[in-house]
Tab-separated table of C-alpha atoms in Angstrom:
chain	number	residue	atom	x	y	z
J	1	MET	CA	-85.800	-9.843	101.215
J	2	THR	CA	-83.938	-6.723	100.154
J	3	ASP	CA	-81.275	-8.724	98.144
J	4	ALA	CA	-83.661	-9.880	95.393
J	5	PRO	CA	-84.710	-6.461	94.170
J	6	ALA	CA	-81.069	-5.364	94.146
J	7	ASN	CA	-79.959	-8.302	92.015
J	8	SER	CA	-82.793	-7.701	89.611
J	9	GLN	CA	-81.787	-4.088	89.260
J	10	ASN	CA	-78.123	-5.047	88.528
J	11	MET	CA	-79.160	-7.472	85.800
J	12	VAL	CA	-81.192	-4.787	84.069
J	13	SER	CA	-78.282	-2.331	84.095
J	14	ASP	CA	-75.806	-4.927	82.699
J	15	SER	CA	-78.181	-5.777	79.844
J	16	ALA	CA	-78.559	-2.085	78.970
J	17	LEU	CA	-74.764	-1.681	79.006
J	18	ASP	CA	-74.305	-4.635	76.642
J	19	ASP	CA	-76.879	-3.242	74.251
J	20	ALA	CA	-75.118	0.119	74.250
J	21	MET	CA	-71.743	-1.533	73.545
J	22	LYS	CA	-73.212	-3.565	70.689
J	23	ALA	CA	-74.753	-0.420	69.215
J	24	LYS	CA	-71.398	1.407	69.398
J	25	ARG	CA	-69.543	-1.557	67.839
J	26	LYS	CA	-72.060	-1.793	65.035
J	27	LYS	CA	-71.778	1.926	64.418
J	28	PHE	CA	-67.962	1.740	64.359
J	29	LEU	CA	-67.917	-1.208	61.946
J	30	GLY	CA	-70.365	0.618	59.679
J	31	PHE	CA	-68.180	3.715	59.734
J	32	PHE	CA	-65.066	1.611	58.994
J	33	ALA	CA	-66.839	-0.134	56.126
J	34	LEU	CA	-67.848	3.254	54.732
J	35	ILE	CA	-64.224	4.403	54.865
J	36	LEU	CA	-63.093	1.266	52.997
J	37	ILE	CA	-65.751	1.779	50.331
J	38	LEU	CA	-64.764	5.434	49.896
J	39	ALA	CA	-61.077	4.458	49.662
J	40	ALA	CA	-61.878	1.850	47.017
J	41	ILE	CA	-63.906	4.382	45.039
J	42	LEU	CA	-61.133	6.995	45.278
J	43	TYR	CA	-58.504	4.437	44.191
J	44	ALA	CA	-60.659	3.402	41.241
J	45	ILE	CA	-61.128	7.040	40.211
J	46	TRP	CA	-57.370	7.673	40.564
J	47	ALA	CA	-56.496	4.521	38.612
J	48	LEU	CA	-58.947	5.307	35.818
J	49	PHE	CA	-58.499	9.038	35.449
J	50	PHE	CA	-55.354	10.221	37.217
J	51	ASN	CA	-52.802	7.381	37.062
J	52	HIS	CA	-51.066	8.637	33.899
J	53	SER	CA	-47.492	9.118	35.062
J	54	VAL	CA	-44.522	7.328	36.556
J	55	SER	CA	-41.689	8.996	38.406
J	56	THR	CA	-38.315	8.295	39.958
J	57	ASP	CA	-35.540	10.175	41.690
J	58	ASN	CA	-32.936	7.606	40.594
J	59	ALA	CA	-31.900	9.701	37.599
J	60	TYR	CA	-28.654	11.421	36.673
J	61	VAL	CA	-27.384	13.846	34.047
J	62	GLY	CA	-25.102	12.422	31.355
J	63	ALA	CA	-23.377	13.538	28.161
J	64	GLU	CA	-21.495	12.168	25.147
J	65	THR	CA	-18.172	13.477	26.411
J	66	ALA	CA	-15.543	14.186	23.749
J	67	GLN	CA	-12.109	12.828	24.630
J	68	ILE	CA	-9.263	14.949	23.287
J	69	THR	CA	-6.389	12.712	22.168
J	70	SER	CA	-3.179	13.270	20.274
J	71	MET	CA	-3.008	11.907	16.720
J	72	VAL	CA	0.752	12.504	16.365
J	73	SER	CA	3.802	12.127	18.562
J	74	GLY	CA	5.782	15.092	19.792
J	75	GLN	CA	6.441	17.493	22.627
J	76	VAL	CA	3.648	19.726	23.930
J	77	ALA	CA	4.580	23.310	23.103
J	78	GLU	CA	1.519	25.130	24.426
J	79	VAL	CA	-1.652	24.387	26.433
J	80	LEU	CA	-4.266	27.105	25.969
J	81	VAL	CA	-7.111	25.944	28.244
J	82	LYS	CA	-7.747	25.008	31.865
J	83	ASP	CA	-10.252	22.835	33.664
J	84	THR	CA	-13.802	24.302	33.859
J	85	GLN	CA	-13.053	26.660	30.943
J	86	GLN	CA	-15.785	26.960	28.339
J	87	VAL	CA	-14.671	26.487	24.718
J	88	LYS	CA	-16.283	26.752	21.318
J	89	GLN	CA	-15.977	24.276	18.477
J	90	GLY	CA	-12.719	24.964	16.630
J	91	ASP	CA	-10.953	26.710	19.526
J	92	VAL	CA	-7.284	25.749	19.864
J	93	LEU	CA	-6.705	23.593	22.949
J	94	VAL	CA	-3.132	22.343	22.595
J	95	ARG	CA	-0.187	22.963	20.255
J	96	ILE	CA	2.437	20.267	19.697
J	97	ASP	CA	5.948	21.127	18.498
J	98	GLU	CA	5.586	21.198	14.712
J	99	ARG	CA	9.247	21.131	13.650
J	100	ASP	CA	9.392	17.345	13.178
J	101	ALA	CA	6.173	17.462	11.172
J	102	LYS	CA	7.593	20.207	8.938
J	103	ILE	CA	10.695	18.095	8.232
J	104	GLN	CA	8.519	15.124	7.265
J	105	LEU	CA	6.473	17.404	5.017
J	106	ALA	CA	9.615	18.609	3.248
J	107	GLN	CA	10.755	15.010	2.735
J	108	ALA	CA	7.374	14.085	1.276
J	109	GLN	CA	7.515	17.068	-1.096
J	110	ALA	CA	10.993	15.987	-2.245
J	111	GLU	CA	9.783	12.414	-2.811
J	112	LEU	CA	6.924	13.695	-4.957
J	113	ALA	CA	9.265	15.841	-7.052
J	114	LYS	CA	11.609	12.863	-7.474
J	115	ALA	CA	8.765	10.583	-8.597
J	116	GLN	CA	7.581	13.171	-11.124
J	117	ARG	CA	11.102	13.510	-12.541
J	118	GLN	CA	11.455	9.749	-12.763
J	119	TYR	CA	8.275	9.606	-14.811
J	120	LYS	CA	9.605	12.265	-17.178
J	121	GLN	CA	12.895	10.369	-17.374
J	122	SER	CA	11.018	7.171	-18.246
J	123	GLN	CA	9.243	9.032	-21.044
J	124	ALA	CA	12.602	10.300	-22.361
J	125	ASN	CA	14.074	6.800	-22.089
J	126	SER	CA	11.260	5.462	-24.260
J	127	SER	CA	12.170	7.889	-27.018
J	128	SER	CA	15.861	7.007	-26.675
J	129	LEU	CA	15.152	3.277	-26.716
J	130	ASN	CA	12.953	3.653	-29.780
J	131	SER	CA	15.888	5.341	-31.525
J	132	GLN	CA	18.199	2.537	-30.428
J	133	VAL	CA	15.847	-0.062	-31.871
J	134	GLY	CA	15.894	1.856	-35.153
J	135	VAL	CA	19.711	1.958	-35.120
J	136	HIS	CA	19.880	-1.783	-34.478
J	137	ASN	CA	17.477	-2.360	-37.380
J	138	ASP	CA	19.889	-0.469	-39.643
J	139	GLU	CA	22.767	-2.515	-38.260
J	140	ILE	CA	20.860	-5.725	-39.058
J	141	ILE	CA	20.243	-4.546	-42.619
J	142	SER	CA	23.946	-3.724	-43.005
J	143	ALA	CA	24.986	-7.045	-41.456
J	144	GLN	CA	22.577	-8.899	-43.736
J	145	ALA	CA	24.177	-7.201	-46.750
J	146	GLN	CA	27.596	-8.253	-45.504
J	147	VAL	CA	26.335	-11.817	-45.153
J	148	ASN	CA	24.918	-11.751	-48.686
J	149	LYS	CA	28.227	-10.426	-50.068
J	150	ALA	CA	30.242	-12.985	-48.136
J	151	GLN	CA	27.919	-15.741	-49.324
J	152	ALA	CA	28.373	-14.648	-52.928
J	153	ASP	CA	32.164	-14.541	-52.494
J	154	PHE	CA	32.099	-17.966	-50.930
J	155	ASP	CA	29.944	-19.401	-53.727
J	156	ARG	CA	32.246	-17.889	-56.348
J	157	ALA	CA	35.356	-19.269	-54.603
J	158	VAL	CA	33.780	-22.731	-54.392
J	159	LEU	CA	32.927	-22.574	-58.100
J	160	GLU	CA	36.490	-21.527	-58.984
J	161	LEU	CA	37.895	-24.329	-56.885
J	162	LYS	CA	35.660	-26.781	-58.692
J	163	ARG	CA	36.935	-25.620	-62.078
J	164	ARG	CA	40.534	-25.746	-60.889
J	165	ASN	CA	40.011	-29.295	-59.659
J	166	GLU	CA	38.684	-30.325	-63.094
J	167	LEU	CA	41.642	-28.680	-64.847
J	168	ALA	CA	44.097	-30.199	-62.377
J	169	VAL	CA	43.042	-33.692	-63.497
J	170	SER	CA	44.196	-32.960	-67.059
J	171	GLY	CA	47.308	-31.132	-65.810
J	172	ALA	CA	46.208	-27.827	-67.332
J	173	ILE	CA	47.012	-25.866	-64.124
J	174	SER	CA	49.746	-26.050	-61.629
J	175	LYS	CA	49.403	-27.208	-58.060
J	176	GLU	CA	50.132	-23.640	-56.927
J	177	GLU	CA	47.037	-22.306	-58.668
J	178	LEU	CA	44.963	-25.132	-57.167
J	179	SER	CA	46.330	-24.269	-53.744
J	180	LYS	CA	45.393	-20.601	-54.227
J	181	ALA	CA	41.837	-21.583	-55.164
J	182	GLN	CA	41.545	-23.721	-52.036
J	183	SER	CA	42.855	-20.830	-49.890
J	184	ALA	CA	40.360	-18.496	-51.524
J	185	VAL	CA	37.513	-20.841	-50.511
J	186	SER	CA	38.765	-20.955	-46.915
J	187	THR	CA	39.046	-17.163	-46.798
J	188	ALA	CA	35.550	-16.735	-48.262
J	189	LYS	CA	34.178	-19.215	-45.720
J	190	ALA	CA	35.780	-17.327	-42.856
J	191	SER	CA	34.384	-14.033	-44.157
J	192	LEU	CA	30.925	-15.623	-44.429
J	193	ASP	CA	31.100	-16.904	-40.830
J	194	LEU	CA	32.221	-13.477	-39.655
J	195	ALA	CA	29.373	-11.753	-41.472
J	196	GLN	CA	26.848	-14.214	-40.061
J	197	ALA	CA	28.215	-13.622	-36.547
J	198	GLY	CA	27.843	-9.873	-37.097
J	199	LEU	CA	24.240	-10.396	-38.195
J	200	ALA	CA	23.527	-12.513	-35.106
J	201	GLN	CA	25.067	-9.864	-32.849
J	202	ALA	CA	23.023	-7.094	-34.451
J	203	THR	CA	19.846	-9.192	-34.048
J	204	SER	CA	20.646	-9.834	-30.361
J	205	SER	CA	21.296	-6.136	-29.752
J	206	ARG	CA	17.944	-5.241	-31.306
J	207	LYS	CA	16.158	-7.815	-29.103
J	208	ALA	CA	17.866	-6.418	-26.017
J	209	ALA	CA	16.841	-2.874	-26.966
J	210	GLU	CA	13.268	-4.027	-27.621
J	211	SER	CA	13.128	-5.763	-24.204
J	212	THR	CA	14.404	-2.644	-22.445
J	213	LEU	CA	11.878	-0.556	-24.358
J	214	ALA	CA	9.036	-2.923	-23.398
J	215	ALA	CA	10.048	-2.797	-19.727
J	216	ASN	CA	10.179	0.981	-19.802
J	217	GLU	CA	6.835	1.204	-21.611
J	218	ALA	CA	5.277	-1.042	-18.961
J	219	LEU	CA	6.112	1.607	-16.364
J	220	ILE	CA	4.326	4.436	-18.154
J	221	GLN	CA	1.754	2.661	-20.313
J	222	GLY	CA	-1.828	3.813	-19.670
J	223	VAL	CA	-0.822	6.474	-17.129
J	224	ASN	CA	0.245	10.072	-17.084
J	225	GLU	CA	2.422	12.017	-14.717
J	226	ALA	CA	-0.406	12.482	-12.220
J	227	SER	CA	-1.572	8.849	-12.187
J	228	THR	CA	1.656	6.866	-12.262
J	229	PRO	CA	1.944	4.598	-9.157
J	230	ASP	CA	5.174	6.135	-7.856
J	231	VAL	CA	3.668	9.621	-8.054
J	232	LEU	CA	0.461	8.453	-6.352
J	233	VAL	CA	2.442	6.908	-3.491
J	234	ALA	CA	4.480	10.094	-3.128
J	235	LYS	CA	1.275	12.177	-3.112
J	236	ALA	CA	-0.186	9.943	-0.409
J	237	HIS	CA	2.929	10.467	1.716
J	238	LEU	CA	2.635	14.203	1.122
J	239	ASP	CA	-1.037	14.198	2.162
J	240	GLN	CA	-0.175	12.249	5.313
J	241	ALA	CA	2.648	14.633	6.166
J	242	THR	CA	0.349	17.621	5.591
J	243	LEU	CA	-2.309	16.042	7.830
J	244	ASP	CA	0.239	15.301	10.559
J	245	LEU	CA	1.337	18.943	10.472
J	246	GLU	CA	-2.284	20.081	10.829
J	247	ARG	CA	-2.766	17.672	13.733
J	248	THR	CA	-0.057	19.402	15.749
J	249	VAL	CA	-2.760	22.002	16.454
J	250	ILE	CA	-5.517	20.288	18.489
J	251	ARG	CA	-8.923	21.983	18.429
J	252	ALA	CA	-12.173	21.522	20.318
J	253	PRO	CA	-14.526	19.196	18.392
J	254	VAL	CA	-17.677	20.545	20.106
J	255	ASP	CA	-18.868	23.401	22.279
J	256	GLY	CA	-18.479	22.551	25.936
J	257	VAL	CA	-16.520	22.754	29.166
J	258	VAL	CA	-12.971	21.445	29.626
J	259	ALA	CA	-12.687	18.658	32.184
J	260	ARG	CA	-9.943	16.302	33.434
J	261	ARG	CA	-7.069	18.160	31.800
J	262	ASN	CA	-3.983	16.038	32.400
J	263	ILE	CA	-1.451	17.477	29.942
J	264	GLN	CA	1.406	19.875	30.686
J	265	ILE	CA	3.825	21.958	28.602
J	266	GLY	CA	6.967	20.002	27.752
J	267	GLN	CA	5.294	16.613	28.086
J	268	ARG	CA	5.961	14.211	25.227
J	269	VAL	CA	2.834	12.576	23.873
J	270	ALA	CA	2.237	9.609	21.602
J	271	PRO	CA	-0.713	8.912	19.313
J	272	GLY	CA	-3.713	8.032	21.452
J	273	THR	CA	-2.606	9.949	24.559
J	274	VAL	CA	-5.700	11.344	26.319
J	275	MET	CA	-5.126	15.024	27.078
J	276	MET	CA	-8.502	16.173	28.394
J	277	SER	CA	-12.256	15.914	27.888
J	278	VAL	CA	-14.772	18.415	26.586
J	279	VAL	CA	-18.264	18.064	28.051
J	280	PRO	CA	-20.982	19.398	25.697
J	281	ILE	CA	-23.212	20.993	28.322
J	282	SER	CA	-25.657	22.156	25.639
J	283	ALA	CA	-26.344	18.541	24.615
J	284	LEU	CA	-26.866	16.865	27.978
J	285	TYR	CA	-29.338	14.052	28.579
J	286	VAL	CA	-30.749	12.225	31.605
J	287	ASP	CA	-30.606	8.502	32.297
J	288	ALA	CA	-33.556	7.687	34.561
J	289	ASN	CA	-33.404	4.268	36.244
J	290	PHE	CA	-37.017	3.133	36.492
J	291	LYS	CA	-38.170	-0.039	38.192
J	292	GLU	CA	-39.135	-2.764	35.752
J	293	SER	CA	-42.679	-2.696	37.139
J	294	GLN	CA	-43.036	0.970	36.101
J	295	LEU	CA	-42.208	0.557	32.416
J	296	ALA	CA	-45.237	-1.291	31.028
J	297	LYS	CA	-46.776	1.888	29.582
J	298	VAL	CA	-43.625	3.914	28.945
J	299	LYS	CA	-43.022	4.548	25.220
J	300	THR	CA	-40.581	6.589	23.196
J	301	GLU	CA	-41.543	10.185	22.369
J	302	GLN	CA	-43.550	10.534	25.606
J	303	LYS	CA	-43.183	13.896	27.335
J	304	VAL	CA	-41.204	14.209	30.529
J	305	THR	CA	-40.926	16.872	33.217
J	306	LEU	CA	-37.793	17.039	35.308
J	307	SER	CA	-36.334	18.985	38.192
J	308	ALA	CA	-32.773	19.126	39.426
J	309	ASP	CA	-31.607	19.053	43.024
J	310	LEU	CA	-29.259	21.861	42.009
J	311	TYR	CA	-32.116	24.333	41.420
J	312	GLY	CA	-34.979	22.716	43.300
J	313	ASP	CA	-38.628	22.485	42.233
J	314	ASP	CA	-38.732	26.112	41.085
J	315	VAL	CA	-36.935	25.199	37.824
J	316	VAL	CA	-38.712	22.655	35.644
J	317	TYR	CA	-37.117	21.060	32.593
J	318	HIS	CA	-39.028	19.468	29.756
J	319	GLY	CA	-37.813	16.480	27.772
J	320	VAL	CA	-38.795	13.504	25.669
J	321	VAL	CA	-38.218	9.780	26.119
J	322	GLN	CA	-35.561	8.871	23.577
J	323	GLY	CA	-35.246	5.146	24.199
J	324	PHE	CA	-34.405	2.307	26.560
J	325	SER	CA	-31.081	0.794	27.461
J	326	GLY	CA	-30.235	-2.637	26.089
J	327	GLY	CA	-30.105	-4.114	29.588
J	328	THR	CA	-30.406	-3.413	33.286
J	329	GLY	CA	-27.587	-1.991	35.325
J	330	SER	CA	-26.810	-5.353	36.914
J	331	ALA	CA	-26.646	-7.038	33.496
J	332	PHE	CA	-23.776	-4.752	32.443
J	333	ALA	CA	-22.030	-4.781	35.807
J	334	LEU	CA	-18.376	-5.772	35.979
J	335	ILE	CA	-19.403	-8.834	37.984
J	336	PRO	CA	-22.973	-9.788	36.902
J	337	ALA	CA	-25.302	-11.175	39.548
J	338	GLN	CA	-25.370	-14.983	39.781
J	339	ASN	CA	-28.960	-15.901	40.632
J	340	ALA	CA	-28.660	-19.659	40.095
J	341	THR	CA	-28.045	-20.339	43.790
J	342	GLY	CA	-30.067	-21.751	46.648
J	343	ASN	CA	-29.951	-18.442	48.510
J	344	TRP	CA	-31.539	-16.419	45.704
J	345	ILE	CA	-33.542	-13.365	46.737
J	346	LYS	CA	-35.521	-11.496	44.122
J	347	VAL	CA	-34.406	-7.894	43.663
J	348	VAL	CA	-36.459	-5.466	41.598
J	349	GLN	CA	-34.315	-4.469	38.628
J	350	ARG	CA	-34.016	-1.005	37.161
J	351	LEU	CA	-33.731	-0.222	33.449
J	352	PRO	CA	-32.115	3.048	32.286
J	353	VAL	CA	-34.411	5.231	30.175
J	354	ARG	CA	-32.674	7.904	28.059
J	355	ILE	CA	-34.383	11.328	28.142
J	356	THR	CA	-33.369	14.240	25.939
J	357	LEU	CA	-33.610	17.780	27.310
J	358	ASP	CA	-34.635	21.097	25.768
J	359	PRO	CA	-31.442	22.964	24.709
J	360	LYS	CA	-33.034	26.354	25.422
J	361	GLU	CA	-33.819	25.369	29.009
J	362	LEU	CA	-30.293	23.994	29.405
J	363	ALA	CA	-28.898	27.316	28.213
J	364	GLU	CA	-30.999	29.195	30.783
J	365	HIS	CA	-30.209	26.824	33.653
J	366	PRO	CA	-27.019	24.863	32.876
J	367	LEU	CA	-26.513	21.410	34.308
J	368	ARG	CA	-23.416	19.284	34.801
J	369	VAL	CA	-22.748	15.601	34.276
J	370	GLY	CA	-23.674	13.453	37.273
J	371	LEU	CA	-26.247	15.764	38.887
J	372	SER	CA	-29.333	14.145	40.413
J	373	MET	CA	-32.739	14.671	38.791
J	374	GLN	CA	-36.380	14.032	39.634
J	375	VAL	CA	-38.144	12.580	36.578
J	376	ASN	CA	-41.863	12.305	35.844
J	377	ILE	CA	-43.071	10.689	32.570
J	378	ASP	CA	-46.524	11.586	31.276
J	379	LEU	CA	-47.941	8.241	30.120
J	380	ALA	CA	-50.908	9.920	28.433
J	381	SER	CA	-48.730	11.926	26.078
J	382	LYS	CA	-47.819	10.669	22.616
């Protein structure tokens, strides 16, 4: 009889325990639901009011490095800089032996003087040839007079022979006189032929002189000493020789720091030989490699804050988005990715974003090419 009350008591306690567990579970689920609601509200507030930036630590300092190359061939006479040395624009970096260049300059100067003298000689030749043409004209006039005289003598001899022939029929003259008249005609004819040949020779000489004059005039017609082609070519050679002499002294094209110097005194260089590089540390930029999913709201001219691992978070740089690269890093890789395969796995691509830095901040805290940067772009800025 004592077992029944005990069982009844156990059933009551189990029911109370189940109710307590259900109450705790319901309270926990309500608390968890409240946390989810608060998280959703906080995310909405952050997305609407505070999500105005994107950042990455995949960013590195870069620069438009100036390569110093030789423009002339020759032996290096002097190297005035070392690696890590700071230089200013116009500072002398390297001197190449200038003796060969000076010889070429002297040759070019001599060629110019020769061309100028040849022009003056051509002018003098024109005057001389004009005089020769005049002389040949006088010779033609004289030869023409000789022809006219010989023609008159020939006509007179022919007329005398005709009269002698008429008199010879009647026997009024002797055969000797007739023979003399015939000889006179032959002599007059020979003199006429000789005079005509002299006239032809004088005419040919004048034509030759006129042709020589025309050829000489063609060389100097429409030009002066400064614009004649031979003088212009000689001047161009002189300018080139002068430039080659100037190029034996190699100067820094920009302000910066010398890097990768690989030239030594006594080394012979050829045009195009790379001697060193000058890194313009006052004109550095940052290439930030953002994920493609981060770039939807990134625009040019947006403001950027940056920090370098070199200085830590205590030094903050300010910059501006300059532009976007023409392709992702993988697109310009030496061996581009081949995604048209059955084993393709999607990889989030990164696009380089060029960021310009404040020169004043760079002067206060210099950077170097290749340093790592932390980049944060303010999407709300213009």
